[in-house]
Short mmCIF file of C-alpha atoms in Angstrom, two decimals:
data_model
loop_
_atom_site.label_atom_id
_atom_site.label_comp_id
_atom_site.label_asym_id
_atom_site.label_seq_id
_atom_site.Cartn_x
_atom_site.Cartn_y
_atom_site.Cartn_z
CA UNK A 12 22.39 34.38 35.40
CA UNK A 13 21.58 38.00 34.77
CA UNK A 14 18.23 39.18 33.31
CA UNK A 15 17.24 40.10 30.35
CA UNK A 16 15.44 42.12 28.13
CA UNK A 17 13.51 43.42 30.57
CA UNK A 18 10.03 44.91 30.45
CA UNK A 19 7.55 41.55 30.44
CA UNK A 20 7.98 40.23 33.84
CA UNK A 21 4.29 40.81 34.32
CA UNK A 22 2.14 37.85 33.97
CA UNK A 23 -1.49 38.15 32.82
CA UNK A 24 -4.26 35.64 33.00
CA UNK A 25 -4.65 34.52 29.21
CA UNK A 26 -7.92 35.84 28.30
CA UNK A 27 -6.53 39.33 29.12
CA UNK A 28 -3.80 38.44 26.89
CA UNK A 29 -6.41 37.34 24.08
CA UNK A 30 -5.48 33.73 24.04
CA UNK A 31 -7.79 30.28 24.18
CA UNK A 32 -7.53 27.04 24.58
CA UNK A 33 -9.81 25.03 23.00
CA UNK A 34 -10.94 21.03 22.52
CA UNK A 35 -9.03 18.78 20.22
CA UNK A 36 -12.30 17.72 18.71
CA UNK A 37 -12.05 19.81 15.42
CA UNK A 38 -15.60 21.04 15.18
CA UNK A 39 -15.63 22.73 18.24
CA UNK A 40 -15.08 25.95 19.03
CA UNK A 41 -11.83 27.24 21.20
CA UNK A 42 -12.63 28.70 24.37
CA UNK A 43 -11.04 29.97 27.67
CA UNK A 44 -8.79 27.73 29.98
CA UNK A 45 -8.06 28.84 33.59
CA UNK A 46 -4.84 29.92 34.58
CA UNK A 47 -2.52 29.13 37.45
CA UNK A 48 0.77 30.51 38.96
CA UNK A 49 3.50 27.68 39.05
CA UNK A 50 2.95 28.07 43.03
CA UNK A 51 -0.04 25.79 42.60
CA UNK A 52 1.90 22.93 41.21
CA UNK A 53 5.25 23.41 42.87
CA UNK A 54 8.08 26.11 42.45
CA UNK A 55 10.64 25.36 39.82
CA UNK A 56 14.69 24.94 40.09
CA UNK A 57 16.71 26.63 37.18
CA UNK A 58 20.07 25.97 37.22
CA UNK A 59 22.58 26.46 34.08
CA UNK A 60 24.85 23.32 33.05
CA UNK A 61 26.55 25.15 31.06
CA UNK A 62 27.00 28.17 28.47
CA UNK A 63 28.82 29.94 25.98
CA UNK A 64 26.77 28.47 22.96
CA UNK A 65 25.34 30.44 19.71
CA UNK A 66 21.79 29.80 19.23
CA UNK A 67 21.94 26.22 20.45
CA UNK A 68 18.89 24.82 19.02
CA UNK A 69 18.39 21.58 20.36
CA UNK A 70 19.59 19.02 22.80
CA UNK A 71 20.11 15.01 22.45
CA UNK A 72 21.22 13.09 25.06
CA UNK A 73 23.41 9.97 24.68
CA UNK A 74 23.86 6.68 26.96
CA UNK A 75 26.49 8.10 28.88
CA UNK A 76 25.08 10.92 30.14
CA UNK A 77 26.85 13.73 27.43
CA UNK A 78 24.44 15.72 25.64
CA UNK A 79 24.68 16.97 22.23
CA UNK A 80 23.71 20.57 21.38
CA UNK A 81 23.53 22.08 17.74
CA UNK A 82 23.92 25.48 17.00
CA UNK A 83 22.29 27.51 14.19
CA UNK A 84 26.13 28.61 12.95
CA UNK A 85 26.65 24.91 12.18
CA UNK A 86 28.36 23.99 14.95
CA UNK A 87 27.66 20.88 17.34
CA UNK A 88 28.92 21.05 21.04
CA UNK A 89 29.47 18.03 23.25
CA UNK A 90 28.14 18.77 26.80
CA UNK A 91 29.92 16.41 29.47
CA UNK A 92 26.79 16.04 31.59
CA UNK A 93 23.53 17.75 32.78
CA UNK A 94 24.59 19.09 36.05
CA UNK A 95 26.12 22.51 36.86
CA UNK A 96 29.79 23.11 35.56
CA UNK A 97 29.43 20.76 33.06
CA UNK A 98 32.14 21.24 30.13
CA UNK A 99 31.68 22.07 26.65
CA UNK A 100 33.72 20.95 23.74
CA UNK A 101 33.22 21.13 19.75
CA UNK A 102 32.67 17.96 17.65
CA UNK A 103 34.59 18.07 14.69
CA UNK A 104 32.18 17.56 12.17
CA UNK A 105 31.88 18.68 8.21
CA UNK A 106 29.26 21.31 8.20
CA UNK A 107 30.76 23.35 5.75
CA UNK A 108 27.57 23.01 3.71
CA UNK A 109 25.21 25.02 6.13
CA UNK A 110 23.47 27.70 4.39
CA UNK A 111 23.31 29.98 8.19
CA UNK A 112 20.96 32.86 7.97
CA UNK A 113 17.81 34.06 9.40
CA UNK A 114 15.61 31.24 10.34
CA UNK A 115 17.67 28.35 9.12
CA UNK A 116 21.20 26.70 9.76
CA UNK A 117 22.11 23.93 12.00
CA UNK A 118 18.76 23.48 13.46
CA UNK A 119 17.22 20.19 15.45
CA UNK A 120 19.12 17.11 16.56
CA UNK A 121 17.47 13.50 17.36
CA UNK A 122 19.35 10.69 18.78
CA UNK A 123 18.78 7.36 17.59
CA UNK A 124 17.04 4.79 19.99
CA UNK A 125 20.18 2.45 18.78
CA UNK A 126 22.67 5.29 19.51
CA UNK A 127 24.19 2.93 22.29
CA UNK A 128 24.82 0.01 19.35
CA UNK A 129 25.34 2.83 16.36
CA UNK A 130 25.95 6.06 17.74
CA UNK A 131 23.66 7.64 15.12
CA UNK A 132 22.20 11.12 15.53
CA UNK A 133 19.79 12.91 12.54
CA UNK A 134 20.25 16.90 12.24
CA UNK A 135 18.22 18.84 10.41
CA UNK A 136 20.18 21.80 8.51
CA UNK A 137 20.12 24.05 5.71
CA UNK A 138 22.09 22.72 2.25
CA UNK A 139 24.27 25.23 0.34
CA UNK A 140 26.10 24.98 -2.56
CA UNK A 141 28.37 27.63 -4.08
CA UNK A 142 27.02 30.03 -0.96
CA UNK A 143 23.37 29.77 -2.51
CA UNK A 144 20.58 28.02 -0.34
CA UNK A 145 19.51 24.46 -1.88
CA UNK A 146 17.08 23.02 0.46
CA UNK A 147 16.68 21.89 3.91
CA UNK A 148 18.11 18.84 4.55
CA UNK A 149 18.32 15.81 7.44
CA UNK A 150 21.56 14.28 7.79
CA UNK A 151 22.20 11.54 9.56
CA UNK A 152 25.67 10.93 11.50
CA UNK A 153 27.80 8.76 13.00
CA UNK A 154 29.81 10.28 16.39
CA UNK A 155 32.93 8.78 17.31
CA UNK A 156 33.80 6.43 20.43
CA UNK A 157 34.87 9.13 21.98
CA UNK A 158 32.86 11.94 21.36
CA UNK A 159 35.39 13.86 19.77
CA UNK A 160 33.99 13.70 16.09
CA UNK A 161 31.00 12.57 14.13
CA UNK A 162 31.17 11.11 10.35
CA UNK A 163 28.28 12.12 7.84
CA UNK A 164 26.45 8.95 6.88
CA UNK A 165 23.77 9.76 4.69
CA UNK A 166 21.47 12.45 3.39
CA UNK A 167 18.15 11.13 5.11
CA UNK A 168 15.75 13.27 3.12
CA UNK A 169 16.69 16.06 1.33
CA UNK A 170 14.14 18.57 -0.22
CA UNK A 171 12.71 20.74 1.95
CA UNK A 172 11.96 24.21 0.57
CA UNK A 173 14.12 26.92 1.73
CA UNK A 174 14.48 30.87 1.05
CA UNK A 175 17.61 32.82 0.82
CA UNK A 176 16.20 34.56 3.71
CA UNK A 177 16.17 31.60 5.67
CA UNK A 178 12.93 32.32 6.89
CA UNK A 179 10.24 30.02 8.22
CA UNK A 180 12.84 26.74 7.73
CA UNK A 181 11.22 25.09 10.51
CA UNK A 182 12.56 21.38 10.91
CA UNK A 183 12.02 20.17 14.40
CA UNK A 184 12.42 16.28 14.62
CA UNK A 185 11.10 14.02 17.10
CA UNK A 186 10.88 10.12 17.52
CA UNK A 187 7.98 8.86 17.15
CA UNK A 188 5.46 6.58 19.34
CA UNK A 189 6.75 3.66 17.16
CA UNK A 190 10.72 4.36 16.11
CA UNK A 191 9.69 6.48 13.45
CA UNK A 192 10.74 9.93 12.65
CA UNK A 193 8.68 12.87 12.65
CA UNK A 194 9.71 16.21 11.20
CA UNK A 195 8.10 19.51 11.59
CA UNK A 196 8.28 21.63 9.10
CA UNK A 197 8.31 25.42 7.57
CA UNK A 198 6.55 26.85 4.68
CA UNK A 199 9.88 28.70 3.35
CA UNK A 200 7.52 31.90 2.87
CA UNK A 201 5.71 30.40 0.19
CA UNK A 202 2.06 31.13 -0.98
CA UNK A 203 1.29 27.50 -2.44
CA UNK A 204 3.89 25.63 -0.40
CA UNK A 205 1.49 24.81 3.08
CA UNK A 206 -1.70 23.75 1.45
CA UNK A 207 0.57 21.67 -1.29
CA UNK A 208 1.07 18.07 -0.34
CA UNK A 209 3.73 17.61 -2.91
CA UNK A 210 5.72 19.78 -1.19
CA UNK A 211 7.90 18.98 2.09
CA UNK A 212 7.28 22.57 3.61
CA UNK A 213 4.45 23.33 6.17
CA UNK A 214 4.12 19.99 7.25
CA UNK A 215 4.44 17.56 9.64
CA UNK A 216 6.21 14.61 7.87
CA UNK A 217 6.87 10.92 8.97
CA UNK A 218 9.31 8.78 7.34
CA UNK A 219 11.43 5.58 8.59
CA UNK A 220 14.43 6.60 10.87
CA UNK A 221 16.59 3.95 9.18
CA UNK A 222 16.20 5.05 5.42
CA UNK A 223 14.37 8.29 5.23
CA UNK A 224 11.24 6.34 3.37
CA UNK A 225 7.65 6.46 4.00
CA UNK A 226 5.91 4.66 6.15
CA UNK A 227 3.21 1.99 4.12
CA UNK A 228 0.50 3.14 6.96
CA UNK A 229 0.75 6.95 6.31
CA UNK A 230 -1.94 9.16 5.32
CA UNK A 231 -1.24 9.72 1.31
CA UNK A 232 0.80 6.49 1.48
CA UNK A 233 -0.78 5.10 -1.98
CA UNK A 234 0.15 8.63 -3.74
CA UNK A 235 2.62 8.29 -6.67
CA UNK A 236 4.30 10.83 -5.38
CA UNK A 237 6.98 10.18 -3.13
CA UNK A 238 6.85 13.94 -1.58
CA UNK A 239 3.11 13.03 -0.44
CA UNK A 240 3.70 10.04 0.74
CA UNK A 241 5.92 11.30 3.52
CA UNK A 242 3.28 13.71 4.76
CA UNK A 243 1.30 12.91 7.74
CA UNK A 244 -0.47 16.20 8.09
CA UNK A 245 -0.34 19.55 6.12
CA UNK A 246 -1.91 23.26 6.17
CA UNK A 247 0.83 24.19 8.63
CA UNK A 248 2.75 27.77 8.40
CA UNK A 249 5.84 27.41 10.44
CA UNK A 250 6.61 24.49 13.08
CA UNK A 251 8.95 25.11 15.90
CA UNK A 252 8.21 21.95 18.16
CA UNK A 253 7.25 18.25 18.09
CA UNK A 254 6.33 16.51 21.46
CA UNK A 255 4.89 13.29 21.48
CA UNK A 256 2.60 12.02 24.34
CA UNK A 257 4.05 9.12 26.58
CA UNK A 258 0.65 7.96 28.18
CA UNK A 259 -0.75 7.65 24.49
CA UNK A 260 1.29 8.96 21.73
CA UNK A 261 -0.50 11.59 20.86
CA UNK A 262 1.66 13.54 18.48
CA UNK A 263 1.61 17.68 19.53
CA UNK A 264 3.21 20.59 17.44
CA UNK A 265 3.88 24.02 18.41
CA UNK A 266 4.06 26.54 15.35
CA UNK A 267 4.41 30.08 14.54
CA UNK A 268 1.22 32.51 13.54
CA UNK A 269 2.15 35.39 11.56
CA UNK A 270 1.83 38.31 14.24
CA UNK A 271 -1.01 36.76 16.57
CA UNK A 272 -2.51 33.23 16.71
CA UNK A 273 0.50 31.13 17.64
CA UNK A 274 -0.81 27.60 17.75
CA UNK A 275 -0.53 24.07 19.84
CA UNK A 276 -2.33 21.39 17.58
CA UNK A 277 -2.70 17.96 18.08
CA UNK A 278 -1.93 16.18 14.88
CA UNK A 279 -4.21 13.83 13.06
CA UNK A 280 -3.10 11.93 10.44
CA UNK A 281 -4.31 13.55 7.25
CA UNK A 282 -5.31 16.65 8.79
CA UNK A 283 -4.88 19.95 7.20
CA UNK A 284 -4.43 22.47 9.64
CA UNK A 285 -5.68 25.36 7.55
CA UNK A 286 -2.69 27.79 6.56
CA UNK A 287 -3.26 29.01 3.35
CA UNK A 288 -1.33 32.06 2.50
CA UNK A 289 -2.04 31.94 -1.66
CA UNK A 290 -5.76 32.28 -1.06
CA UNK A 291 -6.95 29.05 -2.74
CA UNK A 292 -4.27 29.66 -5.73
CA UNK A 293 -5.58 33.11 -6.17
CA UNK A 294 -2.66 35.20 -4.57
CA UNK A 295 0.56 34.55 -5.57
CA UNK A 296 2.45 36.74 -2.79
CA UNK A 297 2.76 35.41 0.76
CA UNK A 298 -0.75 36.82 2.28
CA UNK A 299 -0.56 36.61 5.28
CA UNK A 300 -3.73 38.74 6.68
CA UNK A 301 -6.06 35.16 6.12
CA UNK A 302 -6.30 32.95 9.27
CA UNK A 303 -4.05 30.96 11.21
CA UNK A 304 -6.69 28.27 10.83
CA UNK A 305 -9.42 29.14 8.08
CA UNK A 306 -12.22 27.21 8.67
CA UNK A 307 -14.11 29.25 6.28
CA UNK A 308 -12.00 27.93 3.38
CA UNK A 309 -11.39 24.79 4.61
CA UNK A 310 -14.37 23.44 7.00
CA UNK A 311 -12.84 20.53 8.07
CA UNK A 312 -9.21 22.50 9.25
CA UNK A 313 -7.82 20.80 12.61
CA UNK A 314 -8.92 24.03 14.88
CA UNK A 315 -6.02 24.63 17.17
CA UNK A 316 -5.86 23.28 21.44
CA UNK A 317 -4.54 26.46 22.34
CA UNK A 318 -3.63 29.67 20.65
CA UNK A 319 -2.23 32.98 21.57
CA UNK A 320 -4.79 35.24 20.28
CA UNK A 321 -3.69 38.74 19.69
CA UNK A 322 -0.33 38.62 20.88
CA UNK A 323 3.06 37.09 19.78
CA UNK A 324 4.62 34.57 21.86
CA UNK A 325 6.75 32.96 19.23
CA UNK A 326 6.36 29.78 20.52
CA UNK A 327 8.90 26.92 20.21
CA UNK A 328 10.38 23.52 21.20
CA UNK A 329 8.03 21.22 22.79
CA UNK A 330 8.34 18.51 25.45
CA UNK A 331 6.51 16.74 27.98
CA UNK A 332 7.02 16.56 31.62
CA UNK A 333 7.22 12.98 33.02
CA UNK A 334 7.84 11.51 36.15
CA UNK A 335 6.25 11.90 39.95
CA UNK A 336 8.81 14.05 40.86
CA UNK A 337 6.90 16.71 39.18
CA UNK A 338 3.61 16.41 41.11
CA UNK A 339 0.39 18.03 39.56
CA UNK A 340 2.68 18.92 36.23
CA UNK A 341 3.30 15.24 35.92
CA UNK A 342 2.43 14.89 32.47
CA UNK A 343 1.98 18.28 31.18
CA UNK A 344 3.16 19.64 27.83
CA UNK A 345 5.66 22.40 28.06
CA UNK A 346 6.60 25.08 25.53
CA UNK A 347 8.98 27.71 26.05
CA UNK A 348 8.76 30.83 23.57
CA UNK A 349 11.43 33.64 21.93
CA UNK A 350 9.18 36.62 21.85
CA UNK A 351 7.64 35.87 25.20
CA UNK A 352 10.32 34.72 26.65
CA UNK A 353 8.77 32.26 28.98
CA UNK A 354 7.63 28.70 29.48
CA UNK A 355 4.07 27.34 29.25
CA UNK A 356 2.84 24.44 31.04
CA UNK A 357 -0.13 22.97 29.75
CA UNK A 358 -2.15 20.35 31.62
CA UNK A 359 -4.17 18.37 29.19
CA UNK A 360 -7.36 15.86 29.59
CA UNK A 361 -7.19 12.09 27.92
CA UNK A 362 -8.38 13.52 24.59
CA UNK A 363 -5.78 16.29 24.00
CA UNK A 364 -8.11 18.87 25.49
CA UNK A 365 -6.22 21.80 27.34
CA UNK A 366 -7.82 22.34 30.66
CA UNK A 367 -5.53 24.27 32.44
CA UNK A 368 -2.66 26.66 31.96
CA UNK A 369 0.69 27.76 34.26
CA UNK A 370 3.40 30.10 33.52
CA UNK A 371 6.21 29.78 35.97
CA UNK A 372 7.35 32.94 37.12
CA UNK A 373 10.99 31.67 37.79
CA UNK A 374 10.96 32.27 33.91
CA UNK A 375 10.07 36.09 33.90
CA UNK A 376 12.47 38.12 32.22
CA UNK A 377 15.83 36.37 33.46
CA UNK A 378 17.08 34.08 30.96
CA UNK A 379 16.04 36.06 27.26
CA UNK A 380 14.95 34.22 24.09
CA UNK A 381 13.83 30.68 24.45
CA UNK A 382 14.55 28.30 21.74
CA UNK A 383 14.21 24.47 22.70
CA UNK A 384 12.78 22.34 25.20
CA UNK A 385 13.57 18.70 26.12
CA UNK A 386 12.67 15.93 28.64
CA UNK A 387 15.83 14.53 29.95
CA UNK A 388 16.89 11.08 31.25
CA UNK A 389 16.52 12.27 34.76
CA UNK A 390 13.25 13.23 34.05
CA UNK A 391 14.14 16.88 34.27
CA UNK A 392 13.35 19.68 31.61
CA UNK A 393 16.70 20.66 29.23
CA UNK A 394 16.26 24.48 28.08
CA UNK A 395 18.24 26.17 25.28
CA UNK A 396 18.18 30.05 25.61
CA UNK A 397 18.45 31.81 21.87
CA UNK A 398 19.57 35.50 22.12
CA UNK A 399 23.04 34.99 19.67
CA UNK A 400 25.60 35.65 22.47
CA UNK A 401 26.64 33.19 25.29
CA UNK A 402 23.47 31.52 24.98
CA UNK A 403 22.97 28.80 27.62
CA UNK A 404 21.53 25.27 28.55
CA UNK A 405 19.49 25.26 31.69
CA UNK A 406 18.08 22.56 33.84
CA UNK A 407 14.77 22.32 35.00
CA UNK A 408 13.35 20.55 37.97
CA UNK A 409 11.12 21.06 40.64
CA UNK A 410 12.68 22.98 43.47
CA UNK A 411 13.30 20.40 46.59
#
């Protein structure tokens, strides 16, 4: 693999970068989190399965081994396997209807827990008709015995705000603890749209896989309106990655500030997470000098477990590390970034509570833009790079 963009191979502690980690314990203050070099834990084996992909955006990995991988152009690609060599070919599938620009397009991919009995997969995509933006939509799809194909089953939930811009579409879906689906999502740009609970953007929403309806034991469940009741936390600007926690199902998002302050937050049910770009109602442009997390307007906003301070990271997809394999790392949360171009390993305490922080050097300036970040079946991580020209998808696993 070649390098780069060059010019941020460099790594700096954290706090000289301006960032903090903090508790997940809302009242309390963020402060600092030692740093370690991956060389503490265990170097780290990169290895690319395969490449020639445009802004692949996500991966999914079925029964036999194949793994799916959308890209933003509306395109999905059918990878044969997750080792080295592996073969890439394009699954015929009606996407006409994706609105690609900016931020949005063919975006996240789930695979159903049933896949093996239904071979169901949910994307998440932008909806155009008559080359105009609509919304952002999920779709849910059925892909043929042999891989070739996939038919479009149903519109899961449709209604997300979008921007002819495409920008901040968000849209990252994840399964949650219990079967459900969870669904990060953008604010479109929108002044009223985060703080809003009748609206789908800058959220994170949970709904039933099977028929796109809320769940009876969500937060605004007894709302009359339907839009609320799908929202399980709100005050969110633009979210990039959903990871949820195996030991306890802690649900974890990681989501775009506006040129500092990119966030981790554990999710509460209910929470607002303090974005609020239209200044109460007062502003009607997209203000985006208030905070990340304005605890002055909102005194009981979720404060962050880790942000990025004063510099831009971009932060994306989200996963967790599982298995023994991975020694101290076992169970850390990992986050790979555009800007920064790197992966973040956080090690967290029982509560949610970042205590410690790595950034694996194998990662400095080599493989560009950073888009998503999966745990595989293997127990290895499953990397999508994002710079628009034979992007690739890398494996991840400690070096032997």
């Amino acid at each position: 693999m070649r390098a780069r963009k060059a010019g941020i191979a460099t790594l700096l502690p954290l706090a000289a970068l301006g960032v903090s980690c903090g508790s997940a314990d809302p009242q309390e203050v963020p402060g600092p989190a030692p740093v370690t070099s991956s060389a503490a834990a265990g170097a780290l084996s990169i290895e690319e399965v395969a490449g020639g992909f445009e802004h692949g955006w996500d991966t999914g990995f079925l029964p036999s081994g194949e793994v799916l991988v959308p890209q933003r152009p509306g395109r999905i690609a059918l990878v044969s396997g997750t080792t080295p060599g592996s073969t890439v070919t394009e699954v015929k599938a009606d996407l006409s209807d994706v609105y690609a620009r900016g931020e949005g397009g063919l975006m996240g991919l789930v695979v159903h827990p049933d896949f093996a009995e239904t071979r169901r997969f949910t994307t998440c995509q932008t909806h155009q008709e008559n080359g105009q933006p609509v919304d952002v939509r999920l779709v849910t799809w059925t892909l043929s015995q042999d891989g070739s194909s996939a038919d479009r089953i149903t519109d899961l939930l449709t209604g997300l705000p979008v921007n002819s811009s495409g920008r901040h579409s968000g849209c990252r879906p994840a399964i949650g603890p219990d079967g459900e689906l969870l669904v990060g999502t953008g604010d479109s740009a929108s002044a009223a749209v985060p703080q809003d609970r009748g609206s789908l953007g800058g959220k994170v929403l949970r709904i039933d896989l099977a028929t796109g309806e809320p769940l009876p034991d969500n937060p605004f469940a007894d709302s009359p309106d339907p839009a609320q009741q799908r929202v399980y936390s709100f005050g969110h600007r633009n979210i990039q990655g959903v990871a949820v926690r195996p030991v306890n199902g802690q649900i974890f998002a990681a989501e775009h500030g506006p040129s500092v302050d990119d966030e981790v937050n554990l999710i509460k049910a209910g929470g607002n997470y303090g974005w609020d770009p239209s200044r109460g109602g007062t502003e009607d442009s997209y203000d985006e000098s208030v905070p990340m997390t304005d605890t002055e307007r909102f005194p009981d906003a979720v404060s962050p477990v880790w942000t990025s301070g004063e510099i831009t990271e971009a932060i994306c997809g989200a996963a967790f590390v599982s298995g023994e394999q991975w020694g101290p790392l076992d169970g850390a949360l990992a986050v790979v970034a555009l800007k920064g171009q790197k992966m973040l390993l956080f090690t967290l305490d029982e509560s949610g509570t970042v205590t410690e922080v790595a950034l694996p050097p194998e990662f400095d300036d080599a493989y560009g833009r950073l888009r998503s970040v999966r745990s595989g079946p293997d127990g290895a991580l499953y990397v999508t790079t994002s710079d628009g020209e034979d992007d690739k998808l890398l494996r991840v696993a400690p070096a032997s």
